[in-house]
GROMACS .gro file of C-alpha atoms in nm:
model
  475
    1UNK     CA    1  10.859  12.832  10.990
    2UNK     CA    2  10.823  12.654  10.664
    3UNK     CA    3  10.703  12.863  10.416
    4UNK     CA    4  10.573  12.708  10.087
    5UNK     CA    5  10.790  12.963   9.838
    6UNK     CA    6  11.088  12.888  10.014
    7UNK     CA    7  11.095  12.528   9.836
    8UNK     CA    8  10.950  12.640   9.505
    9UNK     CA    9  11.319  12.623   9.346
   10UNK     CA   10  11.395  12.299   9.500
   11UNK     CA   11  11.058  12.152   9.390
   12UNK     CA   12  11.132  12.237   9.022
   13UNK     CA   13  11.483  12.081   9.054
   14UNK     CA   14  11.405  11.758   9.223
   15UNK     CA   15  11.066  11.681   9.342
   16UNK     CA   16  10.943  11.349   9.210
   17UNK     CA   17  10.716  11.420   8.919
   18UNK     CA   18  10.479  11.108   8.951
   19UNK     CA   19  10.271  11.098   8.629
   20UNK     CA   20  10.321  10.860   8.353
   21UNK     CA   21  10.185  10.801   7.994
   22UNK     CA   22   9.856  10.630   8.123
   23UNK     CA   23   9.830  10.819   8.453
   24UNK     CA   24   9.509  10.629   8.545
   25UNK     CA   25   9.390  10.446   8.860
   26UNK     CA   26   9.525  10.106   8.714
   27UNK     CA   27   9.869  10.179   8.582
   28UNK     CA   28  10.065  10.433   8.785
   29UNK     CA   29  10.434  10.378   8.676
   30UNK     CA   30  10.619  10.689   8.822
   31UNK     CA   31  10.912  10.855   8.672
   32UNK     CA   32  11.151  11.101   8.834
   33UNK     CA   33  11.272  11.454   8.739
   34UNK     CA   34  11.598  11.528   8.858
   35UNK     CA   35  11.689  11.339   9.208
   36UNK     CA   36  11.578  10.968   9.229
   37UNK     CA   37  11.321  10.850   9.520
   38UNK     CA   38  11.599  10.739   9.723
   39UNK     CA   39  11.791  11.047   9.703
   40UNK     CA   40  11.499  11.259   9.797
   41UNK     CA   41  11.396  11.043  10.082
   42UNK     CA   42  11.695  11.043  10.239
   43UNK     CA   43  11.752  11.414  10.234
   44UNK     CA   44  11.517  11.613  10.510
   45UNK     CA   45  11.538  11.934  10.292
   46UNK     CA   46  11.457  11.753   9.987
   47UNK     CA   47  11.148  11.579  10.166
   48UNK     CA   48  11.033  11.949  10.276
   49UNK     CA   49  11.039  12.020   9.897
   50UNK     CA   50  10.872  11.705   9.794
   51UNK     CA   51  10.590  11.777  10.069
   52UNK     CA   52  10.533  12.104   9.889
   53UNK     CA   53  10.513  11.966   9.555
   54UNK     CA   54  10.210  11.768   9.656
   55UNK     CA   55   9.997  12.100   9.659
   56UNK     CA   56  10.154  12.130   9.326
   57UNK     CA   57   9.986  11.799   9.223
   58UNK     CA   58   9.685  11.942   9.362
   59UNK     CA   59   9.671  12.197   9.093
   60UNK     CA   60   9.614  11.929   8.858
   61UNK     CA   61   9.492  12.096   8.537
   62UNK     CA   62   9.213  11.841   8.470
   63UNK     CA   63   9.067  11.838   8.830
   64UNK     CA   64   9.115  12.038   9.094
   65UNK     CA   65   9.312  12.322   8.936
   66UNK     CA   66   8.976  12.479   8.811
   67UNK     CA   67   8.849  12.221   8.600
   68UNK     CA   68   8.649  11.992   8.863
   69UNK     CA   69   8.491  12.313   9.030
   70UNK     CA   70   8.338  12.435   8.674
   71UNK     CA   71   8.222  12.026   8.626
   72UNK     CA   72   8.044  12.071   8.933
   73UNK     CA   73   7.865  12.386   8.841
   74UNK     CA   74   7.820  12.328   8.488
   75UNK     CA   75   7.587  12.025   8.566
   76UNK     CA   76   7.358  12.253   8.821
   77UNK     CA   77   7.122  12.537   8.721
   78UNK     CA   78   7.307  12.865   8.719
   79UNK     CA   79   7.498  12.810   8.423
   80UNK     CA   80   7.390  12.776   8.078
   81UNK     CA   81   7.547  12.454   7.989
   82UNK     CA   82   7.898  12.506   7.806
   83UNK     CA   83   7.946  12.350   7.494
   84UNK     CA   84   8.308  12.319   7.518
   85UNK     CA   85   8.258  12.036   7.790
   86UNK     CA   86   8.015  11.846   7.558
   87UNK     CA   87   7.823  11.603   7.694
   88UNK     CA   88   7.925  11.610   8.039
   89UNK     CA   89   7.729  11.934   8.109
   90UNK     CA   90   7.427  11.791   7.926
   91UNK     CA   91   7.390  11.457   8.119
   92UNK     CA   92   7.464  11.233   7.804
   93UNK     CA   93   7.831  11.160   7.839
   94UNK     CA   94   7.927  10.828   7.738
   95UNK     CA   95   8.209  10.598   7.883
   96UNK     CA   96   8.475  10.714   7.622
   97UNK     CA   97   8.389  11.077   7.704
   98UNK     CA   98   8.760  11.239   7.710
   99UNK     CA   99   8.690  11.517   7.912
  100UNK     CA  100   8.556  11.242   8.198
  101UNK     CA  101   8.845  11.042   8.116
  102UNK     CA  102   9.108  11.348   8.171
  103UNK     CA  103   8.908  11.458   8.512
  104UNK     CA  104   8.902  11.046   8.625
  105UNK     CA  105   9.296  11.022   8.553
  106UNK     CA  106   9.347  11.409   8.682
  107UNK     CA  107   9.217  11.296   9.039
  108UNK     CA  108   9.404  10.969   9.051
  109UNK     CA  109   9.735  11.117   8.956
  110UNK     CA  110   9.717  11.332   9.253
  111UNK     CA  111   9.610  11.046   9.452
  112UNK     CA  112   9.888  10.821   9.338
  113UNK     CA  113  10.136  11.126   9.411
  114UNK     CA  114  10.018  11.145   9.758
  115UNK     CA  115  10.038  10.772   9.823
  116UNK     CA  116  10.403  10.753   9.674
  117UNK     CA  117  10.497  11.071   9.903
  118UNK     CA  118  10.357  10.861  10.230
  119UNK     CA  119  10.535  10.549  10.098
  120UNK     CA  120  10.852  10.737  10.086
  121UNK     CA  121  10.856  10.936  10.438
  122UNK     CA  122  10.738  10.587  10.608
  123UNK     CA  123  11.092  10.488  10.497
  124UNK     CA  124  11.249  10.794  10.579
  125UNK     CA  125  11.093  10.768  10.938
  126UNK     CA  126  11.230  10.423  10.950
  127UNK     CA  127  11.576  10.525  10.865
  128UNK     CA  128  11.551  10.830  11.113
  129UNK     CA  129  11.597  11.099  10.842
  130UNK     CA  130  11.291  11.263  10.971
  131UNK     CA  131  11.181  11.246  11.320
  132UNK     CA  132  10.811  11.102  11.433
  133UNK     CA  133  10.695  11.433  11.479
  134UNK     CA  134  10.781  11.561  11.102
  135UNK     CA  135  10.663  11.220  11.015
  136UNK     CA  136  10.309  11.275  11.154
  137UNK     CA  137  10.285  11.644  10.985
  138UNK     CA  138  10.395  11.534  10.632
  139UNK     CA  139  10.185  11.238  10.680
  140UNK     CA  140   9.858  11.493  10.785
  141UNK     CA  141   9.926  11.689  10.475
  142UNK     CA  142   9.938  11.412  10.250
  143UNK     CA  143   9.620  11.274  10.374
  144UNK     CA  144   9.448  11.601  10.367
  145UNK     CA  145   9.504  11.644  10.010
  146UNK     CA  146   9.396  11.265   9.952
  147UNK     CA  147   9.092  11.343  10.128
  148UNK     CA  148   8.977  11.657   9.963
  149UNK     CA  149   9.050  11.469   9.601
  150UNK     CA  150   8.859  11.163   9.710
  151UNK     CA  151   8.580  11.388   9.821
  152UNK     CA  152   8.518  11.530   9.472
  153UNK     CA  153   8.594  11.198   9.303
  154UNK     CA  154   8.328  11.035   9.505
  155UNK     CA  155   8.067  11.285   9.431
  156UNK     CA  156   8.171  11.290   9.040
  157UNK     CA  157   8.153  10.896   9.009
  158UNK     CA  158   7.926  10.791   9.296
  159UNK     CA  159   7.550  10.884   9.372
  160UNK     CA  160   7.486  11.093   9.677
  161UNK     CA  161   7.549  10.947  10.018
  162UNK     CA  162   7.308  10.683  10.121
  163UNK     CA  163   7.455  10.423  10.385
  164UNK     CA  164   7.248  10.125  10.278
  165UNK     CA  165   7.260  10.200   9.910
  166UNK     CA  166   7.350   9.949   9.649
  167UNK     CA  167   7.509  10.244   9.480
  168UNK     CA  168   7.861  10.209   9.440
  169UNK     CA  169   8.164  10.459   9.535
  170UNK     CA  170   8.505  10.470   9.382
  171UNK     CA  171   8.806  10.235   9.384
  172UNK     CA  172   9.006  10.353   9.721
  173UNK     CA  173   9.353  10.317   9.601
  174UNK     CA  174   9.566  10.399   9.939
  175UNK     CA  175   9.908  10.257   9.859
  176UNK     CA  176  10.161  10.324   9.582
  177UNK     CA  177  10.230  10.006   9.386
  178UNK     CA  178  10.580   9.978   9.246
  179UNK     CA  179  10.705   9.928   8.909
  180UNK     CA  180  10.678   9.551   8.926
  181UNK     CA  181  10.355   9.548   9.073
  182UNK     CA  182  10.151   9.853   8.953
  183UNK     CA  183   9.926   9.641   8.681
  184UNK     CA  184   9.904   9.321   8.863
  185UNK     CA  185   9.781   9.490   9.196
  186UNK     CA  186   9.623   9.767   9.148
  187UNK     CA  187   9.398   9.601   8.854
  188UNK     CA  188   9.233   9.426   9.127
  189UNK     CA  189   9.117   9.697   9.330
  190UNK     CA  190   8.733   9.728   9.286
  191UNK     CA  191   8.484  10.004   9.365
  192UNK     CA  192   8.403  10.038   9.723
  193UNK     CA  193   8.062  10.160   9.863
  194UNK     CA  194   7.982  10.485   9.951
  195UNK     CA  195   7.985  10.431  10.275
  196UNK     CA  196   8.358  10.301  10.299
  197UNK     CA  197   8.456  10.581  10.087
  198UNK     CA  198   8.296  10.862  10.299
  199UNK     CA  199   8.494  10.616  10.584
  200UNK     CA  200   8.827  10.692  10.437
  201UNK     CA  201   8.743  11.030  10.358
  202UNK     CA  202   8.676  11.106  10.734
  203UNK     CA  203   9.005  10.888  10.846
  204UNK     CA  204   9.237  11.120  10.611
  205UNK     CA  205   9.067  11.451  10.758
  206UNK     CA  206   9.063  11.364  11.121
  207UNK     CA  207   9.447  11.258  11.096
  208UNK     CA  208   9.502  11.589  10.943
  209UNK     CA  209   9.278  11.759  11.220
  210UNK     CA  210   9.476  11.564  11.500
  211UNK     CA  211   9.840  11.606  11.373
  212UNK     CA  212   9.848  11.995  11.187
  213UNK     CA  213   9.842  12.307  11.350
  214UNK     CA  214   9.550  12.511  11.366
  215UNK     CA  215   9.702  12.797  11.165
  216UNK     CA  216  10.049  12.872  11.017
  217UNK     CA  217  10.242  13.179  11.128
  218UNK     CA  218  10.257  13.290  10.729
  219UNK     CA  219   9.917  13.425  10.618
  220UNK     CA  220   9.967  13.272  10.254
  221UNK     CA  221  10.092  12.957  10.369
  222UNK     CA  222   9.793  12.950  10.603
  223UNK     CA  223   9.536  12.977  10.331
  224UNK     CA  224   9.713  12.767  10.065
  225UNK     CA  225   9.850  12.473  10.266
  226UNK     CA  226   9.674  12.216  10.487
  227UNK     CA  227   9.589  12.293  10.866
  228UNK     CA  228   9.378  12.168  11.139
  229UNK     CA  229   9.092  12.430  11.071
  230UNK     CA  230   9.078  12.332  10.691
  231UNK     CA  231   9.060  11.945  10.833
  232UNK     CA  232   8.765  12.062  11.066
  233UNK     CA  233   8.616  12.262  10.767
  234UNK     CA  234   8.611  11.997  10.518
  235UNK     CA  235   8.462  11.757  10.794
  236UNK     CA  236   8.180  11.985  10.842
  237UNK     CA  237   8.107  11.972  10.506
  238UNK     CA  238   8.172  11.609  10.483
  239UNK     CA  239   7.930  11.511  10.744
  240UNK     CA  240   7.667  11.725  10.634
  241UNK     CA  241   7.665  11.543  10.303
  242UNK     CA  242   7.637  11.230  10.474
  243UNK     CA  243   7.316  11.369  10.632
  244UNK     CA  244   7.506  11.364  11.011
  245UNK     CA  245   7.376  11.716  11.090
  246UNK     CA  246   7.483  11.678  11.464
  247UNK     CA  247   7.851  11.628  11.351
  248UNK     CA  248   7.836  11.896  11.096
  249UNK     CA  249   7.725  12.159  11.359
  250UNK     CA  250   7.992  12.038  11.594
  251UNK     CA  251   8.282  12.100  11.342
  252UNK     CA  252   8.132  12.432  11.253
  253UNK     CA  253   8.141  12.542  11.605
  254UNK     CA  254   8.504  12.451  11.629
  255UNK     CA  255   8.587  12.695  11.362
  256UNK     CA  256   8.432  12.989  11.573
  257UNK     CA  257   8.662  13.283  11.656
  258UNK     CA  258   8.934  13.128  11.374
  259UNK     CA  259   8.768  13.306  11.074
  260UNK     CA  260   8.496  13.550  11.014
  261UNK     CA  261   8.322  13.749  10.698
  262UNK     CA  262   8.511  14.012  10.515
  263UNK     CA  263   8.279  14.336  10.495
  264UNK     CA  264   8.287  14.322  10.130
  265UNK     CA  265   8.192  14.012   9.888
  266UNK     CA  266   8.430  13.783   9.815
  267UNK     CA  267   8.474  13.884   9.426
  268UNK     CA  268   8.616  14.226   9.551
  269UNK     CA  269   8.936  14.043   9.741
  270UNK     CA  270   9.229  14.086   9.539
  271UNK     CA  271   9.452  13.882   9.768
  272UNK     CA  272   9.214  13.579   9.913
  273UNK     CA  273   9.582  13.454  10.104
  274UNK     CA  274   9.521  13.763  10.342
  275UNK     CA  275   9.130  13.698  10.365
  276UNK     CA  276   8.967  13.646  10.726
  277UNK     CA  277   8.736  13.405  10.533
  278UNK     CA  278   8.918  13.199  10.309
  279UNK     CA  279   9.002  12.882  10.468
  280UNK     CA  280   9.152  12.662  10.183
  281UNK     CA  281   9.223  12.718   9.821
  282UNK     CA  282   9.489  12.592   9.563
  283UNK     CA  283   9.703  12.865   9.514
  284UNK     CA  284   9.814  12.979   9.162
  285UNK     CA  285  10.037  13.231   9.042
  286UNK     CA  286  10.178  13.343   8.698
  287UNK     CA  287  10.435  13.106   8.667
  288UNK     CA  288  10.255  12.815   8.858
  289UNK     CA  289   9.922  12.743   8.709
  290UNK     CA  290   9.713  12.476   8.563
  291UNK     CA  291   9.795  12.614   8.193
  292UNK     CA  292   9.660  12.891   8.005
  293UNK     CA  293   9.360  12.735   7.877
  294UNK     CA  294   9.211  12.546   8.204
  295UNK     CA  295   9.232  12.806   8.463
  296UNK     CA  296   8.894  12.920   8.621
  297UNK     CA  297   8.954  13.285   8.517
  298UNK     CA  298   9.029  13.157   8.148
  299UNK     CA  299   8.703  12.985   8.123
  300UNK     CA  300   8.466  13.249   8.296
  301UNK     CA  301   8.663  13.554   8.222
  302UNK     CA  302   8.451  13.765   7.989
  303UNK     CA  303   8.753  13.876   7.823
  304UNK     CA  304   8.954  13.554   7.803
  305UNK     CA  305   8.814  13.250   7.640
  306UNK     CA  306   8.464  13.344   7.770
  307UNK     CA  307   8.305  13.004   7.713
  308UNK     CA  308   8.104  12.970   8.033
  309UNK     CA  309   7.786  13.206   8.059
  310UNK     CA  310   7.545  13.242   8.351
  311UNK     CA  311   7.166  13.178   8.349
  312UNK     CA  312   6.948  13.473   8.372
  313UNK     CA  313   6.780  13.291   8.641
  314UNK     CA  314   7.069  13.346   8.867
  315UNK     CA  315   6.989  13.706   8.847
  316UNK     CA  316   6.668  13.666   8.962
  317UNK     CA  317   6.784  13.503   9.316
  318UNK     CA  318   6.887  13.873   9.412
  319UNK     CA  319   6.727  14.189   9.519
  320UNK     CA  320   6.808  14.495   9.365
  321UNK     CA  321   6.996  14.585   9.720
  322UNK     CA  322   7.237  14.301   9.680
  323UNK     CA  323   7.566  14.375   9.610
  324UNK     CA  324   7.640  14.047   9.449
  325UNK     CA  325   7.413  14.131   9.190
  326UNK     CA  326   7.647  14.339   9.042
  327UNK     CA  327   7.959  14.178   9.177
  328UNK     CA  328   7.925  13.847   9.102
  329UNK     CA  329   7.837  13.859   8.743
  330UNK     CA  330   7.905  14.100   8.452
  331UNK     CA  331   7.753  14.158   8.123
  332UNK     CA  332   7.945  14.173   7.779
  333UNK     CA  333   7.782  14.155   7.428
  334UNK     CA  334   7.437  14.026   7.596
  335UNK     CA  335   7.574  13.765   7.796
  336UNK     CA  336   7.653  13.752   8.148
  337UNK     CA  337   7.947  13.611   8.285
  338UNK     CA  338   8.092  13.514   8.627
  339UNK     CA  339   8.325  13.787   8.776
  340UNK     CA  340   8.460  13.584   9.054
  341UNK     CA  341   8.812  13.555   8.869
  342UNK     CA  342   8.949  13.808   8.722
  343UNK     CA  343   9.324  13.777   8.686
  344UNK     CA  344   9.326  13.488   8.408
  345UNK     CA  345   9.608  13.207   8.514
  346UNK     CA  346   9.684  13.350   8.851
  347UNK     CA  347   9.328  13.309   8.993
  348UNK     CA  348   9.306  13.097   9.311
  349UNK     CA  349   9.096  12.771   9.275
  350UNK     CA  350   8.835  12.774   9.561
  351UNK     CA  351   8.811  12.482   9.777
  352UNK     CA  352   8.635  12.625  10.134
  353UNK     CA  353   8.569  12.928  10.329
  354UNK     CA  354   8.388  13.042  10.597
  355UNK     CA  355   8.073  13.151  10.430
  356UNK     CA  356   7.998  12.813  10.343
  357UNK     CA  357   8.080  12.702  10.706
  358UNK     CA  358   7.795  12.913  10.848
  359UNK     CA  359   7.512  12.814  10.573
  360UNK     CA  360   7.630  12.444  10.635
  361UNK     CA  361   7.560  12.503  11.030
  362UNK     CA  362   7.229  12.676  10.914
  363UNK     CA  363   7.161  12.390  10.713
  364UNK     CA  364   7.233  12.109  10.961
  365UNK     CA  365   7.043  12.291  11.224
  366UNK     CA  366   6.709  12.326  11.043
  367UNK     CA  367   6.762  11.958  10.909
  368UNK     CA  368   6.821  11.838  11.245
  369UNK     CA  369   6.540  12.036  11.439
  370UNK     CA  370   6.276  12.023  11.157
  371UNK     CA  371   6.191  12.378  11.275
  372UNK     CA  372   6.227  12.733  11.226
  373UNK     CA  373   6.548  12.755  11.395
  374UNK     CA  374   6.631  13.101  11.534
  375UNK     CA  375   7.003  13.003  11.511
  376UNK     CA  376   6.979  12.921  11.147
  377UNK     CA  377   6.808  13.261  11.083
  378UNK     CA  378   7.053  13.426  11.262
  379UNK     CA  379   7.337  13.238  11.028
  380UNK     CA  380   7.136  13.305  10.713
  381UNK     CA  381   7.127  13.683  10.816
  382UNK     CA  382   7.526  13.720  10.853
  383UNK     CA  383   7.585  13.578  10.528
  384UNK     CA  384   7.306  13.753  10.327
  385UNK     CA  385   7.341  14.101  10.534
  386UNK     CA  386   7.717  14.123  10.407
  387UNK     CA  387   7.599  14.165  10.075
  388UNK     CA  388   7.249  14.318  10.110
  389UNK     CA  389   7.169  14.501  10.368
  390UNK     CA  390   6.788  14.598  10.251
  391UNK     CA  391   6.703  14.240  10.341
  392UNK     CA  392   6.681  14.113  10.684
  393UNK     CA  393   6.521  13.773  10.764
  394UNK     CA  394   6.305  13.692  11.090
  395UNK     CA  395   6.154  13.356  11.198
  396UNK     CA  396   5.840  13.502  11.125
  397UNK     CA  397   5.912  13.508  10.745
  398UNK     CA  398   5.911  13.160  10.699
  399UNK     CA  399   5.591  12.925  10.746
  400UNK     CA  400   5.767  12.627  10.812
  401UNK     CA  401   6.136  12.433  10.804
  402UNK     CA  402   6.122  12.360  10.448
  403UNK     CA  403   6.086  12.732  10.378
  404UNK     CA  404   6.349  12.828  10.567
  405UNK     CA  405   6.560  12.528  10.421
  406UNK     CA  406   6.481  12.660  10.060
  407UNK     CA  407   6.601  13.021  10.147
  408UNK     CA  408   6.925  12.887  10.305
  409UNK     CA  409   6.990  12.656   9.973
  410UNK     CA  410   6.922  12.990   9.763
  411UNK     CA  411   7.128  13.152   9.990
  412UNK     CA  412   7.415  12.917   9.892
  413UNK     CA  413   7.355  12.958   9.526
  414UNK     CA  414   7.383  13.322   9.564
  415UNK     CA  415   7.700  13.316   9.793
  416UNK     CA  416   7.906  13.034   9.664
  417UNK     CA  417   7.787  13.051   9.302
  418UNK     CA  418   8.103  12.942   9.076
  419UNK     CA  419   8.296  12.781   9.349
  420UNK     CA  420   8.242  12.421   9.281
  421UNK     CA  421   7.893  12.360   9.466
  422UNK     CA  422   7.594  12.403   9.225
  423UNK     CA  423   7.505  12.023   9.131
  424UNK     CA  424   7.600  11.864   9.429
  425UNK     CA  425   7.390  12.081   9.646
  426UNK     CA  426   7.123  12.001   9.430
  427UNK     CA  427   7.159  11.616   9.450
  428UNK     CA  428   7.265  11.560   9.808
  429UNK     CA  429   6.913  11.749   9.884
  430UNK     CA  430   6.728  11.538   9.658
  431UNK     CA  431   6.658  11.793   9.396
  432UNK     CA  432   6.709  11.690   9.008
  433UNK     CA  433   6.731  11.932   8.702
  434UNK     CA  434   6.438  12.113   8.570
  435UNK     CA  435   6.290  12.133   8.231
  436UNK     CA  436   6.417  12.385   7.993
  437UNK     CA  437   6.790  12.394   8.084
  438UNK     CA  438   6.993  12.496   7.817
  439UNK     CA  439   6.685  12.500   7.579
  440UNK     CA  440   6.315  12.502   7.615
  441UNK     CA  441   6.316  12.136   7.489
  442UNK     CA  442   6.546  11.999   7.758
  443UNK     CA  443   6.352  11.763   7.960
  444UNK     CA  444   6.355  11.760   8.342
  445UNK     CA  445   6.620  11.524   8.517
  446UNK     CA  446   6.406  11.383   8.835
  447UNK     CA  447   6.594  11.280   9.130
  448UNK     CA  448   6.718  10.992   9.153
  449UNK     CA  449   6.855  10.950   8.830
  450UNK     CA  450   7.136  10.754   8.722
  451UNK     CA  451   7.316  10.982   8.507
  452UNK     CA  452   7.395  11.203   8.807
  453UNK     CA  453   7.682  11.021   8.865
  454UNK     CA  454   7.941  11.011   8.588
  455UNK     CA  455   8.046  10.696   8.355
  456UNK     CA  456   8.358  10.523   8.500
  457UNK     CA  457   8.590  10.562   8.189
  458UNK     CA  458   8.607  10.260   7.974
  459UNK     CA  459   8.962  10.278   7.954
  460UNK     CA  460   8.995  10.152   8.306
  461UNK     CA  461   8.690   9.903   8.259
  462UNK     CA  462   8.842   9.717   8.000
  463UNK     CA  463   9.192   9.649   8.171
  464UNK     CA  464   9.036   9.601   8.531
  465UNK     CA  465   8.747   9.381   8.342
  466UNK     CA  466   8.381   9.471   8.400
  467UNK     CA  467   8.348   9.223   8.698
  468UNK     CA  468   8.624   9.386   8.902
  469UNK     CA  469   8.581   9.770   8.807
  470UNK     CA  470   8.171   9.777   8.746
  471UNK     CA  471   8.032  10.044   8.536
  472UNK     CA  472   7.758  10.310   8.699
  473UNK     CA  473   7.381  10.204   8.608
  474UNK     CA  474   7.273  10.367   8.256
  475UNK     CA  475   7.605  10.330   8.106
   0.00000   0.00000   0.00000
């Protein structure tokens, strides 16, 4: 059993520390803390430690350590646009926006660390330092992490999926360039199509599905590290975003019996690692977290930074019998705050849980049949009934498929709020931003809109050349 905590000390001592002064997609020159790459990839124990270090890379303070989840929701309709993140949340950013540049660099820094690890274990396998089986397992973990990061990166800097769209995705950096070629070769990477980006994401998740175990012996490790089940869950989400409803349903079905909803709301879980519904999350603890200021609990917490408030319209989604009305939000000083993250810097950063899978399947069933699907209503009741026993839906409650779909999307807002779904759910369903968001004078942003995709940082465009790394429309 390869428990994640067994290697924490060794990670701190000898893991590759892959950051650089620039740390962007064009110029990733690594430096090492402790042992050299040759020393690490010639020792199977240190390779195991390095693989754990990839999860530490996933904690990136400017991206999936919590900030990325906030950005998805800050651009949605359930939060008041937080002034701390400036123009990102008000759809008025520039290509020199520091918050967006930090997020871009954070995403590609983690991708680079995955690529560098994959390169190292390729050599370790060739030198018989690790077995073929170990190589596949390590590769699967790195590719799962890379797939997760690319999923969010694509949906931030690209428009929503459209197979024949002329809109571009993001640069697919799939290898680690050595110090002599980092600039001259990486700078040539152009933006791939949205379709090709999704194909790569699927390829990474499929490899993880095929080469990892369903679960792990240790409960904590089974939620905080990659598993075949976690890859299946991400494939379910990915295919839903790609409008391939049949495959989204098929992958949801693969998770039947592996996870189940808790009897209480997710807010009341003090230990998500032991939860029957958490599939994958980014682990934190008091000594290992993004940092004091960037953690989810700090931004959302009513007693911490408290710089993000909940829109009062969100409260109107709940009936008076719904426990989430008092569990998910809390009031202080006339403002409403998210109550899901109560542990400051120790709070878990959510990626995917079983409630989403059930709602993914419900949505896909309705979209694929264009009917008031009884199975979708049953799934809606499973999620809603856990928190609100006073409301039970029946097929007769919905005049048509669109009415049922609208209720499923509302349930996603109720259940998955502040976990990084808000704006993505709007845009992928062809919905824009209504007028009055944040202030009465704010105009509506109709779908489609150029500004639903973030600008590519100008610092990278200048290095690559505008003809190589093309800017998104409107910037």
